[in-house]
Short mmCIF file of C-alpha atoms and ligand atoms in Angstrom, two decimals:
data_model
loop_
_atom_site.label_atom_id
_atom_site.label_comp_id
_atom_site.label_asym_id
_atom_site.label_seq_id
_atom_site.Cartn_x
_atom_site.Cartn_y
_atom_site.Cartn_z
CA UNK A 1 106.82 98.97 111.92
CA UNK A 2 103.33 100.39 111.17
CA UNK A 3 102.88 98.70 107.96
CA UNK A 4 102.44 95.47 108.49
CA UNK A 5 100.66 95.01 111.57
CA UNK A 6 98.36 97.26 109.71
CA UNK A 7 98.09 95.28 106.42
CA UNK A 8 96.19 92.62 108.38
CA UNK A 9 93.21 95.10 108.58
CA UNK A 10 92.37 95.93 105.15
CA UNK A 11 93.39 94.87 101.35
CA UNK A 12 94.07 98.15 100.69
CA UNK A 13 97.12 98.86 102.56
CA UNK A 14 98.83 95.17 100.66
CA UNK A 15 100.33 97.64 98.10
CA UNK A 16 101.75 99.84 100.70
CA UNK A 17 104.20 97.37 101.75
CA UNK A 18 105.22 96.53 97.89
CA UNK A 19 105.81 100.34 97.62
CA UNK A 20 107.65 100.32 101.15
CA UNK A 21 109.72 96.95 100.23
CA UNK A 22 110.52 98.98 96.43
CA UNK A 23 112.02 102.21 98.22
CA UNK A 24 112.20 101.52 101.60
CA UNK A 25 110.13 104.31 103.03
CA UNK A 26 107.39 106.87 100.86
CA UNK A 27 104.08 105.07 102.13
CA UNK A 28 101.13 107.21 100.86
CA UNK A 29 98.28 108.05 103.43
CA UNK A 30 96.07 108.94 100.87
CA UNK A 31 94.21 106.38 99.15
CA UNK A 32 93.41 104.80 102.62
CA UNK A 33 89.88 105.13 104.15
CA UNK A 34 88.99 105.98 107.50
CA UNK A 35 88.56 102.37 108.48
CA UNK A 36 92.01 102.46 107.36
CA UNK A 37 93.22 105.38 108.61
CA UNK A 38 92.03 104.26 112.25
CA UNK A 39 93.73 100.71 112.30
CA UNK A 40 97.45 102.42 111.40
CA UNK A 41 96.44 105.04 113.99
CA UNK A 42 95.33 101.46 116.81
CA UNK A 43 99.19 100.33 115.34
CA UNK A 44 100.45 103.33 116.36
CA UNK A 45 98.62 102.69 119.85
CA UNK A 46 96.49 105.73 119.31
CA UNK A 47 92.65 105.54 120.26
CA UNK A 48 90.57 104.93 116.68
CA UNK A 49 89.21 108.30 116.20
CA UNK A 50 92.75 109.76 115.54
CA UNK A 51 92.13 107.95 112.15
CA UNK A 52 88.95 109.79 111.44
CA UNK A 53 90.56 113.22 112.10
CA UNK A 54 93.13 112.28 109.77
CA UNK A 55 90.48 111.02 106.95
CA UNK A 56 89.05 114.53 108.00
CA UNK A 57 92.60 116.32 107.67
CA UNK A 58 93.41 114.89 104.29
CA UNK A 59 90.17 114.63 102.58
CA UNK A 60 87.77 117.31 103.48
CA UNK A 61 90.13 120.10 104.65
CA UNK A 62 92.51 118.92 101.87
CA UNK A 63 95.99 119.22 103.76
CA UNK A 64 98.65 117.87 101.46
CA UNK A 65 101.27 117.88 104.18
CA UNK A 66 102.15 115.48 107.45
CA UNK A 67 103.23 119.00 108.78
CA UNK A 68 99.83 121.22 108.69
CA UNK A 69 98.01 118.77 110.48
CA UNK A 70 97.54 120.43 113.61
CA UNK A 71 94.84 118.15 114.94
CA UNK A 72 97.28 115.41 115.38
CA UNK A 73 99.84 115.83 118.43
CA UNK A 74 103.50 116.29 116.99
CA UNK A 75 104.76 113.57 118.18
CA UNK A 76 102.73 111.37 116.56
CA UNK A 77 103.34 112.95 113.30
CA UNK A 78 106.58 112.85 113.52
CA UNK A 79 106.65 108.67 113.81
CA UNK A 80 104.24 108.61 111.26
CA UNK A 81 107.31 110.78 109.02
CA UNK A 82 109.80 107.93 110.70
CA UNK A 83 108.22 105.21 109.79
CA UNK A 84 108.10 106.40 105.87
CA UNK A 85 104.23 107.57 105.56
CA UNK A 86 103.15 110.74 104.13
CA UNK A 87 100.31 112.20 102.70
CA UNK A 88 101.23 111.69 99.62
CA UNK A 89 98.65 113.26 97.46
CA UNK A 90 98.79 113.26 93.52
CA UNK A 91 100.46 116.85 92.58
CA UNK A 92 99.58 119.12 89.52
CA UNK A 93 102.71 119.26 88.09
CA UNK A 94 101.75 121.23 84.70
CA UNK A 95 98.39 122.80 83.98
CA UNK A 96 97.63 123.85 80.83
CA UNK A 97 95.10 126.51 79.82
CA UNK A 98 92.25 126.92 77.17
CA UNK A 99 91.14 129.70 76.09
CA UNK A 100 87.61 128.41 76.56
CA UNK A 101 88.47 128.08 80.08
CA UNK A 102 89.37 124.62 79.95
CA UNK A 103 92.36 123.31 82.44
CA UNK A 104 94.34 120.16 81.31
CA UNK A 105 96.64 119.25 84.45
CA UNK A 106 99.18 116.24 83.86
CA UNK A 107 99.18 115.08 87.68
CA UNK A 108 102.08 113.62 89.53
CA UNK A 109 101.98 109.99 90.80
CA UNK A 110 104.76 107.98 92.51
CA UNK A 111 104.43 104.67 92.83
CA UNK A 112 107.87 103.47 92.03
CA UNK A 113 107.42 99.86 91.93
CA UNK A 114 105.03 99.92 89.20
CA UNK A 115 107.13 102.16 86.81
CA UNK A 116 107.00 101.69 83.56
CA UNK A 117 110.11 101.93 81.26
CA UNK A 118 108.50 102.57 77.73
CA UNK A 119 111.26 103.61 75.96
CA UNK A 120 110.54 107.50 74.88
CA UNK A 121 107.80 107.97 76.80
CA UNK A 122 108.19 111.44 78.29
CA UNK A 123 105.76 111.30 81.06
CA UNK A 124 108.35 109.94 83.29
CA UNK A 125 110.50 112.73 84.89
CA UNK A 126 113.03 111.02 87.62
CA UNK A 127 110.86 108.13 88.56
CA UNK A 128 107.71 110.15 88.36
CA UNK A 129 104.83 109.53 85.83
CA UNK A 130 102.20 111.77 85.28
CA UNK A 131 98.58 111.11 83.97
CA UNK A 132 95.81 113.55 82.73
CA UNK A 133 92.82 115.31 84.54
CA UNK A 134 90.49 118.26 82.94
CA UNK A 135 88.80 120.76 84.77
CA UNK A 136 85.81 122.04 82.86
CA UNK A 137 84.66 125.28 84.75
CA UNK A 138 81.15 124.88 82.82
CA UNK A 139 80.70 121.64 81.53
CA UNK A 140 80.76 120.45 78.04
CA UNK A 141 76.71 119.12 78.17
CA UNK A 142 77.98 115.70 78.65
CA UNK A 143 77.02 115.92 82.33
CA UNK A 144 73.64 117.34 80.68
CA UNK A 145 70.21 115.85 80.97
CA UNK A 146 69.79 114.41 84.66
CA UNK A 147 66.77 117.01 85.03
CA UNK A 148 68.94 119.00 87.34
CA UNK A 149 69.77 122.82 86.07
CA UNK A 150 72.48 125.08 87.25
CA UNK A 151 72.26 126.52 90.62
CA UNK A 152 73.74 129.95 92.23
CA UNK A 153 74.43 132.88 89.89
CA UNK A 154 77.85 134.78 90.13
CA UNK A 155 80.30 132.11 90.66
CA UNK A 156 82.51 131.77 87.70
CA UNK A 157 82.07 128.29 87.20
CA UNK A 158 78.53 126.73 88.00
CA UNK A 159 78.53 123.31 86.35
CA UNK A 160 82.09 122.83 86.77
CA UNK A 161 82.98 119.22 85.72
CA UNK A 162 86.12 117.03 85.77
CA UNK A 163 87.27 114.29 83.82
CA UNK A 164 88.92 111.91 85.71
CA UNK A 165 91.46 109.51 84.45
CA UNK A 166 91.46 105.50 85.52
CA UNK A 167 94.28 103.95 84.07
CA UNK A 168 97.77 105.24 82.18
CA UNK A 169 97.31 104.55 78.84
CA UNK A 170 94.36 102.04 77.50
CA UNK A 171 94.39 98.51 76.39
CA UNK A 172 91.05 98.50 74.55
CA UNK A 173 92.39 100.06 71.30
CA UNK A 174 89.50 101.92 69.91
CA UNK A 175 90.66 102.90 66.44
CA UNK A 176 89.33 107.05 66.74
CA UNK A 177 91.57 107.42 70.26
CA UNK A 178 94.64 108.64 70.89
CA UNK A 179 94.95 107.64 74.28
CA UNK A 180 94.89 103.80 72.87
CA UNK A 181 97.99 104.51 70.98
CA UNK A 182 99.76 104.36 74.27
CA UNK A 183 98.93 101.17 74.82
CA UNK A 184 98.44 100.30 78.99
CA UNK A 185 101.02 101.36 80.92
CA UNK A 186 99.35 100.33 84.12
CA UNK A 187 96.21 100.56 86.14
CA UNK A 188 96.11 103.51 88.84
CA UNK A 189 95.75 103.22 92.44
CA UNK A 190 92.76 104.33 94.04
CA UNK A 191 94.51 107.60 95.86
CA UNK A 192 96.02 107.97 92.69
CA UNK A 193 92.73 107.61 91.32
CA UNK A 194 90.69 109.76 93.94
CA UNK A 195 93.89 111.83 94.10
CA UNK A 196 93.33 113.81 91.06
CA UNK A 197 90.09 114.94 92.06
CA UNK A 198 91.16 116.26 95.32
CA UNK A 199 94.04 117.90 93.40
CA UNK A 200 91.76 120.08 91.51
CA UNK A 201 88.88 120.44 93.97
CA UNK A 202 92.03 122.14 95.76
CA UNK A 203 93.11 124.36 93.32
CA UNK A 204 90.11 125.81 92.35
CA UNK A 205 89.15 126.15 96.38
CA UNK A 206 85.09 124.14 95.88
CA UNK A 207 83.47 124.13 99.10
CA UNK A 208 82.32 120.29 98.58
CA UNK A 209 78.35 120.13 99.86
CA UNK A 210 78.22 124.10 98.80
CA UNK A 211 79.30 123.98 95.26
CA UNK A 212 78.32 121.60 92.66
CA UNK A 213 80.42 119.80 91.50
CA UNK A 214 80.33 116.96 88.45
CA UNK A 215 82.98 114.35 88.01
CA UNK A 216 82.95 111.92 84.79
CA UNK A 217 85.34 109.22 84.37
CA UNK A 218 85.90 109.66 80.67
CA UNK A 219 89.49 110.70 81.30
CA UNK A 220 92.45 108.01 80.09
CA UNK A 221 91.98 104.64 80.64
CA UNK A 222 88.94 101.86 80.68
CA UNK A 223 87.92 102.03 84.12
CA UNK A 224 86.00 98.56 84.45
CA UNK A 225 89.52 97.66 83.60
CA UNK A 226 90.53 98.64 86.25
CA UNK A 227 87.34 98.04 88.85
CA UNK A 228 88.53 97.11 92.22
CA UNK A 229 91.20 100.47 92.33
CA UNK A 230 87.88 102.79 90.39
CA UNK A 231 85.11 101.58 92.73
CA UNK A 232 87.60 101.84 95.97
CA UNK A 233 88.24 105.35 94.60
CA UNK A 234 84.67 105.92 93.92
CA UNK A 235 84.11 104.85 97.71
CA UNK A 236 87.03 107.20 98.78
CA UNK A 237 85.25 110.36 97.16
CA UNK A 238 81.48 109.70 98.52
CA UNK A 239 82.63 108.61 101.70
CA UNK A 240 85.48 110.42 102.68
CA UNK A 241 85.70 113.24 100.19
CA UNK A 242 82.31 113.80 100.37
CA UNK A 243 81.02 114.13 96.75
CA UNK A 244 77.58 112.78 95.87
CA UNK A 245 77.88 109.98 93.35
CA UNK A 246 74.83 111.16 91.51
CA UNK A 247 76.76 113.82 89.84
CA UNK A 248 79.06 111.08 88.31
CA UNK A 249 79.25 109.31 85.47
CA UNK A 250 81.87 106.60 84.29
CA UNK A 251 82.10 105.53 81.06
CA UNK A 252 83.51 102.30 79.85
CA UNK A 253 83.68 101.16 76.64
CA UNK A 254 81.00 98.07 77.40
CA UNK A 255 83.19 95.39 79.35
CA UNK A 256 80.46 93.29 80.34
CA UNK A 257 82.03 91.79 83.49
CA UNK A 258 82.67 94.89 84.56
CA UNK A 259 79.16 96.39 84.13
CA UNK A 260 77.89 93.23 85.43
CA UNK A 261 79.72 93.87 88.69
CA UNK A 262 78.96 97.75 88.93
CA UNK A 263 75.29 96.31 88.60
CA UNK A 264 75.93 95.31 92.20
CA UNK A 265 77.16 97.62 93.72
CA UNK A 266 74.83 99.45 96.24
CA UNK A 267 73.14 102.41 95.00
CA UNK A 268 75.05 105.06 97.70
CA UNK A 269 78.27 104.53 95.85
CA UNK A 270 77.11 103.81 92.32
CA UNK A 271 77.57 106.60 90.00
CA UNK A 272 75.33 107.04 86.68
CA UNK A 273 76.94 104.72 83.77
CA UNK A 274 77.69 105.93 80.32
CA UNK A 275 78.43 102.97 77.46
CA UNK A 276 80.66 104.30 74.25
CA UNK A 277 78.02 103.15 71.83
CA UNK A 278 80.38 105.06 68.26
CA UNK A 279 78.16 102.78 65.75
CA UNK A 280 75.07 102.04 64.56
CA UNK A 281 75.21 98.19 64.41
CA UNK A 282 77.83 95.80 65.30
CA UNK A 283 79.60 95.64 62.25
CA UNK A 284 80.66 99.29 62.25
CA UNK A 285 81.08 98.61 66.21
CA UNK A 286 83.24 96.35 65.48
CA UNK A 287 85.69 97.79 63.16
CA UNK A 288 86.24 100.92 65.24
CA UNK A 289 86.07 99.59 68.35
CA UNK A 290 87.48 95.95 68.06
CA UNK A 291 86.09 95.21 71.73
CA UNK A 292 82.82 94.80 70.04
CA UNK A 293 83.81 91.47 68.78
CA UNK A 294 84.47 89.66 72.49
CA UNK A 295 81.10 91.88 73.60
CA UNK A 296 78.74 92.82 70.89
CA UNK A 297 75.59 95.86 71.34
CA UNK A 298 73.53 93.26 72.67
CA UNK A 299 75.65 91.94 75.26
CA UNK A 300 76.39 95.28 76.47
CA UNK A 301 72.68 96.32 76.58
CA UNK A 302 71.95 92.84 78.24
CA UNK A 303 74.52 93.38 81.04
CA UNK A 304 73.62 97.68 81.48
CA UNK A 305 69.69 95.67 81.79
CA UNK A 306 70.88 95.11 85.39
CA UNK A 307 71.18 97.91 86.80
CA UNK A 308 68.56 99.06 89.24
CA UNK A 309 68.14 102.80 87.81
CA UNK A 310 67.18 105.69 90.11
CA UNK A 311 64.16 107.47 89.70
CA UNK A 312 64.77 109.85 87.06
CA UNK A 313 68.37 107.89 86.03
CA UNK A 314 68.83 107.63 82.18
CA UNK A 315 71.96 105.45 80.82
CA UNK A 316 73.25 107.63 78.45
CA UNK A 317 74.93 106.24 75.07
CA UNK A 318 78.14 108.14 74.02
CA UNK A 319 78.27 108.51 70.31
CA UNK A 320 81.69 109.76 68.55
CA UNK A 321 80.97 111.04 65.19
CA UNK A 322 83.44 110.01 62.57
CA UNK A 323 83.31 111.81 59.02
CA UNK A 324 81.75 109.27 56.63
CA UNK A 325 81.97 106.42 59.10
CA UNK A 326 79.24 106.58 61.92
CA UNK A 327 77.52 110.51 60.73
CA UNK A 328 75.46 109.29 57.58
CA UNK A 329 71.92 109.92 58.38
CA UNK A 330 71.12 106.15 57.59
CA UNK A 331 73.39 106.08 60.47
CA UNK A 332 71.13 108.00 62.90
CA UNK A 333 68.17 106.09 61.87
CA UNK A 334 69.48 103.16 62.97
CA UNK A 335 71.02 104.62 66.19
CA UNK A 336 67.23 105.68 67.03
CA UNK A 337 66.03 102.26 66.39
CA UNK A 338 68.64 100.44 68.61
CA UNK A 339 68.34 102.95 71.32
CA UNK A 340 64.70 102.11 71.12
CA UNK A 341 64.94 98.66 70.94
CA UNK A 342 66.89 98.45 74.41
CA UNK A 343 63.68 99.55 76.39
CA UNK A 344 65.86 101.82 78.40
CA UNK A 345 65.16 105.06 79.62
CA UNK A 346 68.56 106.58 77.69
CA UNK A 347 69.74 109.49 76.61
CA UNK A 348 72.57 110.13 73.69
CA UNK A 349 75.71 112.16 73.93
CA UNK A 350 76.75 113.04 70.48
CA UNK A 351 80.48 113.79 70.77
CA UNK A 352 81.98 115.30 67.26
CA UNK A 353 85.29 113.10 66.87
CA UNK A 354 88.52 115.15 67.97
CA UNK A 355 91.33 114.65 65.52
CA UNK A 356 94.87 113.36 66.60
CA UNK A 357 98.27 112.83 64.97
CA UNK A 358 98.31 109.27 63.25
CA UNK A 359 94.79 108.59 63.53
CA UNK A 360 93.21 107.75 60.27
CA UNK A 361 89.97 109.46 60.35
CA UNK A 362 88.47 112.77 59.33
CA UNK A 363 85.96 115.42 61.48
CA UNK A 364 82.22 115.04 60.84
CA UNK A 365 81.10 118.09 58.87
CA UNK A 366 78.94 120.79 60.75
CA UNK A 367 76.04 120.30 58.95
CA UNK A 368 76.08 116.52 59.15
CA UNK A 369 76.21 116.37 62.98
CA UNK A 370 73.07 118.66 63.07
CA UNK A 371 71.31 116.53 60.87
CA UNK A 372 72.25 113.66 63.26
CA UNK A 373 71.13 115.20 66.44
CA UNK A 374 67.73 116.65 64.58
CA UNK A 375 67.29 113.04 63.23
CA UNK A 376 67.66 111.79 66.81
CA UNK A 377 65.68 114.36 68.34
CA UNK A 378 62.80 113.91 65.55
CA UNK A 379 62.46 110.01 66.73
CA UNK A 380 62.11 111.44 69.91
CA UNK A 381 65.60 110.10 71.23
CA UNK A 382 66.76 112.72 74.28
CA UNK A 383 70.20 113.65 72.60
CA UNK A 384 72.66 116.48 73.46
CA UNK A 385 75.96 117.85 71.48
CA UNK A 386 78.88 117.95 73.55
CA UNK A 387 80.61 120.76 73.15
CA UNK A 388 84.48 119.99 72.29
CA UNK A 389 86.02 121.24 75.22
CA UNK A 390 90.32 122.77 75.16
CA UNK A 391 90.84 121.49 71.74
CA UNK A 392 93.76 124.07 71.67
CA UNK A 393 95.49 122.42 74.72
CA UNK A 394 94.87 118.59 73.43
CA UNK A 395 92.51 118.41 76.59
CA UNK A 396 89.65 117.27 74.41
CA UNK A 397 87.54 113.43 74.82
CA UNK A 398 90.41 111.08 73.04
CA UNK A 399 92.99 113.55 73.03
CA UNK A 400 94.72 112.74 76.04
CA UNK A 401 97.88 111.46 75.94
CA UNK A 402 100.13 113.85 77.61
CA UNK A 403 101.20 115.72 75.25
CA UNK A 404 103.56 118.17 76.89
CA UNK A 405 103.76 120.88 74.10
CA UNK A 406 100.10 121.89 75.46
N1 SAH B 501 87.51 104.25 78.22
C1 SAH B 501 86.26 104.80 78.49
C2 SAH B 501 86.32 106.20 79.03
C3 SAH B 501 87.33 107.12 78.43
S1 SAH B 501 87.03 107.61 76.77
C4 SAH B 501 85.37 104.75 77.27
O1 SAH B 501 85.88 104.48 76.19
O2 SAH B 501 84.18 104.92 77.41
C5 SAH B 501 85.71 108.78 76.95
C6 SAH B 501 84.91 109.02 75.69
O3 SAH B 501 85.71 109.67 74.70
C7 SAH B 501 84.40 107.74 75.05
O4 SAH B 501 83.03 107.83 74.81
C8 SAH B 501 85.16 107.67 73.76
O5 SAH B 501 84.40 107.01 72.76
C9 SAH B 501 85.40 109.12 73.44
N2 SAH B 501 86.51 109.37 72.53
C10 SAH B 501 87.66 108.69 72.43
N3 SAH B 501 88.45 109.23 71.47
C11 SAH B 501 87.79 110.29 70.97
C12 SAH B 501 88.09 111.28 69.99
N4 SAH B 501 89.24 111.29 69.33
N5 SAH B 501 87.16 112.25 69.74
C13 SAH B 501 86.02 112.27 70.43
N6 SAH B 501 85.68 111.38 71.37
C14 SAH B 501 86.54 110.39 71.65
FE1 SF4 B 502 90.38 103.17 75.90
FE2 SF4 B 502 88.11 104.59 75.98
FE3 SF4 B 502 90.13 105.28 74.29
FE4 SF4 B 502 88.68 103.08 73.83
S1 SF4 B 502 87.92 105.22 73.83
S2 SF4 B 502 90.92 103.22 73.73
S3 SF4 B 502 88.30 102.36 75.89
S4 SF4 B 502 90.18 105.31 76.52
#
């Protein structure tokens, strides 16, 4: 057996063996560095560097298949396939297309032991559950505002962005969001994680290091929920995929441990940070996100204080507008005084709220979401619109939660 002797090595291969033990063979590949990669290869008794060329098989030239890579003798392949390991990428099963351009894609994962069995819940074909990425080809401005403009002219997609799901479902039950109605399924894996991103990076054929490239973790799920699996997927996509984390941003909905952890982590694997602000003061906070009562503003702002910033780095405040509840201009005023208040050098996404079945609140009008940004803007507060992005597909910030009808 590879497995265990390899488990010994690195944390990251302990779930292997629970999948192994659930179905008795299927052991995913991907998901594993190349620190990783090389022990199961010294298991195999195969020199170290055949673990590298896999890392460089699976990650950079993107092969989804045991069987395309060449660079690996045949032999060894084949009692790689004996022992039950396989690449094991997360597949686009269903894509579903905007007319803006937009791409929702509910990926594939199989993990079997950690299957949920919600009754009616339709994501699960045969043992296989499927969670949501988005593939922006320009953007939606919510990547906006790191100084950096669009490069190269003539590509179809030049700011291309995609929103990356963490977990399936959410626990955090923010009132405006559709994705809490499904309650938290269960936290993803780290290839599962990383997995999606490679997935579309495939499909649309980006050259990683040629084409840029932004990824935002604003997808389903609370990712410092979920930290050890997000940063080891994090690490996966700088490291092995090759992706720069300055062009990412994960938001979180302001779980202090969590941000209090990421305020650690070294600065080559850090993305940019982006806290779900959606009120002016903590009693609004509070009622539509009931998080705010275990972590109020301050808190939040206390724990974001400690990370070490890159020249030029703003932490940027996402801001849902909710008719009559958070877009009054009273609203805004406060909003500019807060921001102020923290010191920071911040910026403000203003996201008009997306509308969902069963969720009890109305779309900000036009004009009041241009009075909030020009209220912003007038106190001087760096603030940006984004653009609702596949509304007609449900692809949309809080819209995600698989909805198959597209
Ligand atoms: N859980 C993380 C990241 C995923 S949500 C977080 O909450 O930050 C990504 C963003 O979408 C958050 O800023 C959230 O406030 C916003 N959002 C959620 N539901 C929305 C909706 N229905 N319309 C617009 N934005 C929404
Ligand atoms: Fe979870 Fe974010 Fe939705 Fe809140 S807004 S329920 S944290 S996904």
């Amino acid at each position: 057996m590879l497995g265990p002797a390899v488990t010994a090595h690195t944390s990251q291969l302990i779930r292997l063996d629970a999948n192994s033990a659930a179905e008795g063979s299927r052991k995913p590949l991907f998901g594993l560095d190349s620190e990783a990669l090389s022990a199961l290869m010294v298991a195999a008794g195969e020199p170290a560097w055949r673990g590298r060329q896999m890392s460089e098989a699976i990650y950079r030239q993107r092969l989804a298949e045991l069987d395309v890579i060449t660079t690996l003798p045949l032999t060894l392949r084949q009692r790689l396939a004996a022992e039950g390991w396989e690449v094991g990428r997360p597949r686009i099963a269903q894509a579903f297309i905007s007319t803006d351009g937009t791409e929702r894609y509910l990926v594939e994962c199989r993990t079997p032991e950690a299957r949920t069995e919600a009754p009616g819940d339709r994501s699960i074909v045969a043992g296989v559950e499927t969670v949501e990425t988005v593939w922006m080809p320009e953007g939606d401005e919510g990547e906006a505002g790191d100084g950096s403009e669009p490069e190269e002219a003539g590509k179809s997609w030049q700011r291309a962005t995609i929103c990356v799901s963490s977990q399936v479902g959410c626990a955090v039950n923010c009132q405006f969001c559709l994705t809490a109605k499904l309650g938290l399924q269960r936290n993803l894996t780290a290839g599962e994680i990383a997995g999606q991103v490679v997935a579309v990076l495939d499909r649309h054929g980006v050259e990683v290091g040629k084409e840029r490239v932004n990824l935002v973790f604003m997808g389903m799920g609370e990712p410092f929920l979920n930290y050890d699996n997000f940063m080891a997927a994090v690490r996966l996509l700088v490291k092995e995929v090759g992706l720069s984390p300055q062009r990412m941003t994960v938001s979180t909905s302001g779980i202090v441990p969590g941000i209090e952890r990421f305020a650690e982590e070294p600065p080559e694997v850090r993305p940019k940070v982006a806290i779900s602000l959606n009120a002016p003061n903590d009693a609004i906070r509070s009622e539509v996100m009931p998080i705010n009562r275990k972590w109020p503003i301050e808190a939040v702002v206390d724990a974001v204080r400690k990370i070490r910033l890159r020249p030029r780095e703003r932490i940027t405040f996402e801001y849902v507008l909710l008719g009559g509840v958070t877009d009054r201009p009273e609203h805004a005023a406060e909003v500019a005084r807060l921001v102020r208040r923290t010191g920071l050098p911040v910026k403000v996404n203003l996201i008009a709220w997306n509308p969902g079945p069963g969720v009890p609140y109305a779309m900000p009008k036009p004009e009041a979401v241009e009075a909030f940004k020009r209220a912003l803007a007038a106190e001087g507060v760096p603030v940006y619109l984004r653009r609702p992005r596949g509304r007609d597909i449900f692809a949309a910030c809080g819209q995600l939660k698989r909805t198959v009808e597209g």
